[in-house]
mmCIF file of C-alpha atoms in Angstrom:
data_model
loop_
_atom_site.group_PDB
_atom_site.id
_atom_site.type_symbol
_atom_site.label_atom_id
_atom_site.label_comp_id
_atom_site.label_asym_id
_atom_site.label_seq_id
_atom_site.Cartn_x
_atom_site.Cartn_y
_atom_site.Cartn_z
ATOM 1 C CA MET A 1 -14.205 119.305 -98.365
ATOM 2 C CA ILE A 2 -11.267 121.843 -96.405
ATOM 3 C CA ASN A 3 -11.327 125.136 -97.431
ATOM 4 C CA THR A 4 -7.966 127.819 -97.418
ATOM 5 C CA ALA A 5 -8.217 128.608 -94.385
ATOM 6 C CA GLY A 6 -8.213 125.288 -93.215
ATOM 7 C CA ALA A 7 -5.510 124.299 -95.239
ATOM 8 C CA ALA A 8 -2.602 126.821 -93.988
ATOM 9 C CA GLN A 9 -3.874 126.146 -90.666
ATOM 10 C CA VAL A 10 -3.103 122.385 -90.956
ATOM 11 C CA ILE A 11 0.115 123.285 -92.863
ATOM 12 C CA TYR A 12 1.330 125.397 -89.774
ATOM 13 C CA THR A 13 0.205 122.605 -87.308
ATOM 14 C CA MET A 14 2.137 120.028 -89.301
ATOM 15 C CA LYS A 15 4.920 122.402 -89.007
ATOM 16 C CA VAL A 16 4.726 122.538 -85.217
ATOM 17 C CA LEU A 17 3.999 119.484 -83.918
ATOM 18 C CA SER A 18 7.444 118.482 -86.714
ATOM 19 C CA MET A 19 9.122 120.851 -84.366
ATOM 20 C CA HIS A 20 7.764 119.557 -81.085
ATOM 21 C CA PRO A 21 7.590 115.671 -81.077
ATOM 22 C CA ASP A 22 6.600 115.828 -77.509
ATOM 23 C CA LEU A 23 3.655 117.830 -78.474
ATOM 24 C CA GLN A 24 3.004 115.459 -81.311
ATOM 25 C CA GLU A 25 3.072 112.331 -78.475
ATOM 26 C CA LYS A 26 0.546 114.217 -76.021
ATOM 27 C CA ALA A 27 -1.818 115.339 -79.000
ATOM 28 C CA ARG A 28 -1.964 111.770 -79.823
ATOM 29 C CA GLU A 29 -2.613 110.450 -76.454
ATOM 30 C CA ASP A 30 -5.443 112.730 -76.674
ATOM 31 C CA VAL A 31 -6.902 111.578 -79.283
ATOM 32 C CA LEU A 32 -6.670 107.695 -78.348
ATOM 33 C CA GLN A 33 -7.958 108.886 -74.699
ATOM 34 C CA VAL A 34 -10.617 110.496 -76.174
ATOM 35 C CA PHE A 35 -11.591 107.930 -78.717
ATOM 36 C CA GLY A 36 -9.816 105.093 -78.131
ATOM 37 C CA ARG A 37 -9.741 102.904 -81.282
ATOM 38 C CA LYS A 38 -13.503 103.958 -81.982
ATOM 39 C CA ALA A 39 -14.421 106.232 -84.751
ATOM 40 C CA PRO A 40 -13.789 109.846 -84.159
ATOM 41 C CA ASP A 41 -17.586 111.815 -83.481
ATOM 42 C CA PHE A 42 -18.352 115.310 -83.284
ATOM 43 C CA ASP A 43 -19.121 114.635 -79.181
ATOM 44 C CA GLY A 44 -15.655 113.565 -78.972
ATOM 45 C CA LEU A 45 -13.988 116.503 -80.785
ATOM 46 C CA ASN A 46 -15.100 118.817 -78.190
ATOM 47 C CA HIS A 47 -13.182 117.099 -75.408
ATOM 48 C CA LEU A 48 -9.765 117.079 -77.122
ATOM 49 C CA LYS A 49 -8.294 119.463 -74.753
ATOM 50 C CA ILE A 50 -4.445 119.331 -75.725
ATOM 51 C CA VAL A 51 -5.138 118.940 -79.425
ATOM 52 C CA ALA A 52 -7.626 122.469 -78.935
ATOM 53 C CA MET A 53 -4.601 123.927 -76.967
ATOM 54 C CA ILE A 54 -2.189 123.295 -79.985
ATOM 55 C CA LEU A 55 -4.369 124.619 -82.213
ATOM 56 C CA TYR A 56 -5.117 127.826 -80.978
ATOM 57 C CA GLU A 57 -1.442 128.348 -80.175
ATOM 58 C CA VAL A 58 -0.930 128.210 -84.013
ATOM 59 C CA LEU A 59 -3.471 130.907 -84.643
ATOM 60 C CA ARG A 60 -1.958 132.813 -82.286
ATOM 61 C CA LEU A 61 1.722 132.622 -84.135
ATOM 62 C CA TYR A 62 0.202 132.309 -87.458
ATOM 63 C CA PRO A 63 -2.980 134.025 -87.421
ATOM 64 C CA LEU A 64 -4.924 133.219 -90.636
ATOM 65 C CA ILE A 65 -6.361 136.629 -90.627
ATOM 66 C CA VAL A 66 -3.984 139.228 -90.776
ATOM 67 C CA LEU A 67 -6.153 142.217 -90.600
ATOM 68 C CA LEU A 68 -9.630 143.131 -89.048
ATOM 69 C CA ILE A 69 -11.309 146.295 -90.114
ATOM 70 C CA ARG A 70 -14.238 147.328 -87.831
ATOM 71 C CA GLY A 71 -16.431 150.586 -88.581
ATOM 72 C CA THR A 72 -18.350 152.742 -86.180
ATOM 73 C CA ASN A 73 -22.273 153.389 -86.593
ATOM 74 C CA LYS A 74 -21.976 156.032 -84.036
ATOM 75 C CA LYS A 75 -19.789 158.578 -82.225
ATOM 76 C CA MET A 76 -17.546 156.444 -80.102
ATOM 77 C CA LYS A 77 -14.629 157.188 -77.503
ATOM 78 C CA LEU A 78 -11.498 155.188 -78.387
ATOM 79 C CA GLY A 79 -8.989 155.919 -74.828
ATOM 80 C CA GLU A 80 -8.636 160.204 -75.461
ATOM 81 C CA VAL A 81 -9.752 159.746 -78.869
ATOM 82 C CA ILE A 82 -13.160 160.630 -79.968
ATOM 83 C CA LEU A 83 -13.856 158.854 -83.248
ATOM 84 C CA PRO A 84 -17.058 160.100 -85.321
ATOM 85 C CA PRO A 85 -19.543 157.514 -87.253
ATOM 86 C CA GLY A 86 -18.305 156.103 -90.487
ATOM 87 C CA THR A 87 -14.526 155.797 -88.860
ATOM 88 C CA GLU A 88 -12.622 152.786 -90.020
ATOM 89 C CA ILE A 89 -10.229 150.869 -87.707
ATOM 90 C CA ALA A 90 -8.278 148.541 -88.763
ATOM 91 C CA LEU A 91 -6.539 145.762 -86.140
ATOM 92 C CA GLN A 92 -3.225 143.987 -87.544
ATOM 93 C CA THR A 93 -4.112 140.753 -85.444
ATOM 94 C CA LEU A 94 -0.271 139.590 -86.177
ATOM 95 C CA LEU A 95 0.952 142.505 -83.778
ATOM 96 C CA VAL A 96 -1.729 141.846 -81.622
ATOM 97 C CA HIS A 97 -0.442 138.148 -81.052
ATOM 98 C CA ARG A 98 3.095 139.139 -80.773
ATOM 99 C CA ASP A 99 2.623 142.093 -78.753
ATOM 100 C CA LEU A 100 4.814 141.225 -75.356
ATOM 101 C CA GLY A 101 3.038 143.270 -72.956
ATOM 102 C CA LEU A 102 -0.079 140.645 -73.569
ATOM 103 C CA TRP A 103 2.295 137.303 -73.790
ATOM 104 C CA GLY A 104 5.130 137.484 -72.209
ATOM 105 C CA GLU A 105 8.642 137.250 -72.465
ATOM 106 C CA ASP A 106 8.051 134.015 -74.238
ATOM 107 C CA VAL A 107 5.943 135.654 -76.986
ATOM 108 C CA LYS A 108 7.563 134.477 -79.724
ATOM 109 C CA GLU A 109 7.960 130.558 -78.861
ATOM 110 C CA PHE A 110 5.019 128.188 -79.376
ATOM 111 C CA ASN A 111 3.632 127.386 -75.929
ATOM 112 C CA SER A 112 -0.188 125.919 -75.874
ATOM 113 C CA GLU A 113 -0.299 125.681 -72.147
ATOM 114 C CA ARG A 114 -1.006 129.079 -72.278
ATOM 115 C CA PHE A 115 -4.644 127.771 -73.513
ATOM 116 C CA SER A 116 -4.518 125.099 -70.722
ATOM 117 C CA GLY A 117 -7.787 127.284 -68.994
ATOM 118 C CA GLY A 118 -9.559 127.682 -72.482
ATOM 119 C CA VAL A 119 -10.285 130.696 -74.094
ATOM 120 C CA SER A 120 -12.737 133.302 -73.876
ATOM 121 C CA LYS A 121 -15.830 133.103 -76.256
ATOM 122 C CA ALA A 122 -16.717 136.440 -77.098
ATOM 123 C CA THR A 123 -19.842 137.589 -77.976
ATOM 124 C CA ARG A 124 -19.100 138.475 -81.685
ATOM 125 C CA ILE A 125 -16.810 135.464 -82.412
ATOM 126 C CA CYS A 126 -16.092 134.233 -85.742
ATOM 127 C CA LEU A 127 -18.928 132.276 -87.261
ATOM 128 C CA GLY A 128 -16.506 130.300 -88.932
ATOM 129 C CA GLN A 129 -14.065 129.613 -85.937
ATOM 130 C CA SER A 130 -16.105 126.792 -84.470
ATOM 131 C CA PHE A 131 -16.500 124.926 -87.792
ATOM 132 C CA ALA A 132 -12.697 125.757 -88.732
ATOM 133 C CA LEU A 133 -11.468 124.008 -85.005
ATOM 134 C CA ILE A 134 -13.503 120.850 -85.781
ATOM 135 C CA GLU A 135 -12.387 120.410 -89.319
ATOM 136 C CA SER A 136 -9.154 121.097 -88.124
ATOM 137 C CA LYS A 137 -9.182 118.378 -85.224
ATOM 138 C CA MET A 138 -10.714 115.935 -87.851
ATOM 139 C CA LEU A 139 -7.466 116.305 -89.796
#
Protein backbone atom coordinates (compact mmCIF):
# COMPACT_ATOMS: atom_id res chain seq x y z
CA MET A 1 0.00 0.00 0.00
CA ILE A 2 1.47 3.33 -1.03
CA ASN A 3 1.66 6.21 1.46
CA THR A 4 0.82 9.86 0.76
CA ALA A 5 4.45 10.87 0.20
CA GLY A 6 4.97 7.92 -2.13
CA ALA A 7 1.85 8.86 -4.06
CA ALA A 8 3.07 12.44 -4.42
CA GLN A 9 6.44 11.25 -5.70
CA VAL A 10 4.77 8.98 -8.24
CA ILE A 11 2.59 11.87 -9.45
CA TYR A 12 5.57 14.21 -9.84
CA THR A 13 7.57 11.48 -11.56
CA MET A 14 4.77 10.81 -14.02
CA LYS A 15 4.49 14.55 -14.68
CA VAL A 16 8.21 14.78 -15.43
CA LEU A 17 8.22 11.66 -17.60
CA SER A 18 5.26 12.98 -19.60
CA MET A 19 7.22 16.18 -20.25
CA HIS A 20 10.40 14.26 -21.17
CA PRO A 21 9.54 11.23 -23.36
CA ASP A 22 13.25 10.59 -23.90
CA LEU A 23 13.67 10.01 -20.15
CA GLN A 24 10.64 7.76 -20.12
CA GLU A 25 12.27 5.64 -22.83
CA LYS A 26 15.61 5.55 -20.94
CA ALA A 27 13.80 4.45 -17.76
CA ARG A 28 11.98 1.74 -19.71
CA GLU A 29 15.26 0.50 -21.21
CA ASP A 30 16.83 0.50 -17.73
CA VAL A 31 14.02 -1.70 -16.38
CA LEU A 32 14.18 -4.05 -19.37
CA GLN A 33 17.97 -4.34 -19.11
CA VAL A 34 17.83 -5.24 -15.42
CA PHE A 35 14.72 -7.46 -15.40
CA GLY A 36 14.00 -8.43 -18.99
CA ARG A 37 10.73 -10.35 -18.89
CA LYS A 38 11.10 -11.64 -15.33
CA ALA A 39 9.24 -10.18 -12.35
CA PRO A 40 11.03 -7.37 -10.50
CA ASP A 41 12.84 -8.39 -7.32
CA PHE A 42 14.45 -6.48 -4.47
CA ASP A 43 18.02 -7.06 -5.65
CA GLY A 44 17.26 -5.85 -9.16
CA LEU A 45 15.66 -2.64 -7.92
CA ASN A 46 19.04 -1.56 -6.58
CA HIS A 47 20.48 -1.84 -10.09
CA LEU A 48 18.05 0.59 -11.73
CA LYS A 49 20.55 3.43 -12.14
CA ILE A 50 18.59 5.56 -14.64
CA VAL A 51 15.35 5.16 -12.68
CA ALA A 52 17.15 6.17 -9.45
CA MET A 53 18.67 9.25 -11.12
CA ILE A 54 15.23 10.32 -12.31
CA LEU A 55 13.68 9.78 -8.87
CA TYR A 56 16.42 11.78 -7.12
CA GLU A 57 16.01 14.68 -9.52
CA VAL A 58 12.23 14.58 -9.04
CA LEU A 59 12.83 14.80 -5.27
CA ARG A 60 15.21 17.72 -5.77
CA LEU A 61 12.72 19.75 -7.80
CA TYR A 62 9.63 18.60 -5.90
CA PRO A 63 10.74 17.82 -2.34
CA LEU A 64 8.19 15.93 -0.29
CA ILE A 65 9.45 17.50 2.93
CA VAL A 66 9.70 21.27 2.55
CA LEU A 67 10.90 22.14 6.04
CA LEU A 68 13.41 20.36 8.28
CA ILE A 69 13.68 21.47 11.89
CA ARG A 70 16.62 20.52 14.07
CA GLY A 71 17.56 21.57 17.57
CA THR A 72 20.82 21.99 19.41
CA ASN A 73 21.39 19.99 22.58
CA LYS A 74 24.57 21.83 23.46
CA LYS A 75 26.24 25.16 22.66
CA MET A 76 27.31 25.20 19.01
CA LYS A 77 28.98 27.55 16.57
CA LEU A 78 27.40 27.93 13.13
CA GLY A 79 29.64 30.15 11.05
CA GLU A 80 30.14 33.22 13.22
CA VAL A 81 26.95 32.66 15.25
CA ILE A 82 26.91 30.99 18.65
CA LEU A 83 23.77 28.90 19.22
CA PRO A 84 22.80 28.10 22.81
CA PRO A 85 21.36 24.70 23.76
CA GLY A 86 17.70 24.35 22.82
CA THR A 87 17.94 26.53 19.71
CA GLU A 88 15.75 25.35 16.84
CA ILE A 89 17.02 25.71 13.28
CA ALA A 90 14.69 25.44 10.28
CA LEU A 91 15.95 24.50 6.82
CA GLN A 92 13.70 25.08 3.82
CA THR A 93 14.59 22.21 1.51
CA LEU A 94 12.91 23.80 -1.50
CA LEU A 95 15.28 26.78 -1.23
CA VAL A 96 18.32 24.51 -0.85
CA HIS A 97 17.22 22.36 -3.79
CA ARG A 98 16.81 25.46 -5.97
CA ASP A 99 20.00 27.24 -4.85
CA LEU A 100 21.90 28.53 -7.89
CA GLY A 101 25.21 28.34 -6.02
CA LEU A 102 24.76 24.66 -5.22
CA TRP A 103 23.19 23.38 -8.44
CA GLY A 104 24.40 25.74 -11.17
CA GLU A 105 22.80 27.84 -13.87
CA ASP A 106 20.31 25.14 -14.85
CA VAL A 107 18.97 24.83 -11.29
CA LYS A 108 15.33 25.12 -12.42
CA GLU A 109 15.69 22.57 -15.23
CA PHE A 110 15.12 18.85 -14.85
CA ASN A 111 18.50 17.17 -15.28
CA SER A 112 18.73 13.65 -13.91
CA GLU A 113 22.40 13.50 -14.95
CA ARG A 114 23.17 15.52 -11.79
CA PHE A 115 22.88 12.21 -9.96
CA SER A 116 24.89 10.05 -12.38
CA GLY A 117 27.52 9.67 -9.66
CA GLY A 118 24.91 8.60 -7.12
CA VAL A 119 24.13 10.36 -3.86
CA SER A 120 25.96 10.46 -0.56
CA LYS A 121 24.79 8.24 2.25
CA ALA A 122 24.55 10.68 5.14
CA THR A 123 24.86 9.32 8.66
CA ARG A 124 21.50 10.81 9.65
CA ILE A 125 19.58 10.00 6.47
CA CYS A 126 15.81 9.57 6.72
CA LEU A 127 14.94 5.99 7.67
CA GLY A 128 12.04 5.99 5.24
CA GLN A 129 14.08 7.15 2.24
CA SER A 130 15.19 3.69 1.13
CA PHE A 131 11.68 2.33 1.55
CA ALA A 132 10.17 5.25 -0.37
CA LEU A 133 12.62 4.84 -3.25
CA ILE A 134 12.00 1.10 -3.46
CA GLU A 135 8.27 1.76 -3.38
CA SER A 136 8.59 4.33 -6.19
CA LYS A 137 10.76 2.02 -8.28
CA MET A 138 8.18 -0.74 -7.96
CA LEU A 139 5.47 1.51 -9.33
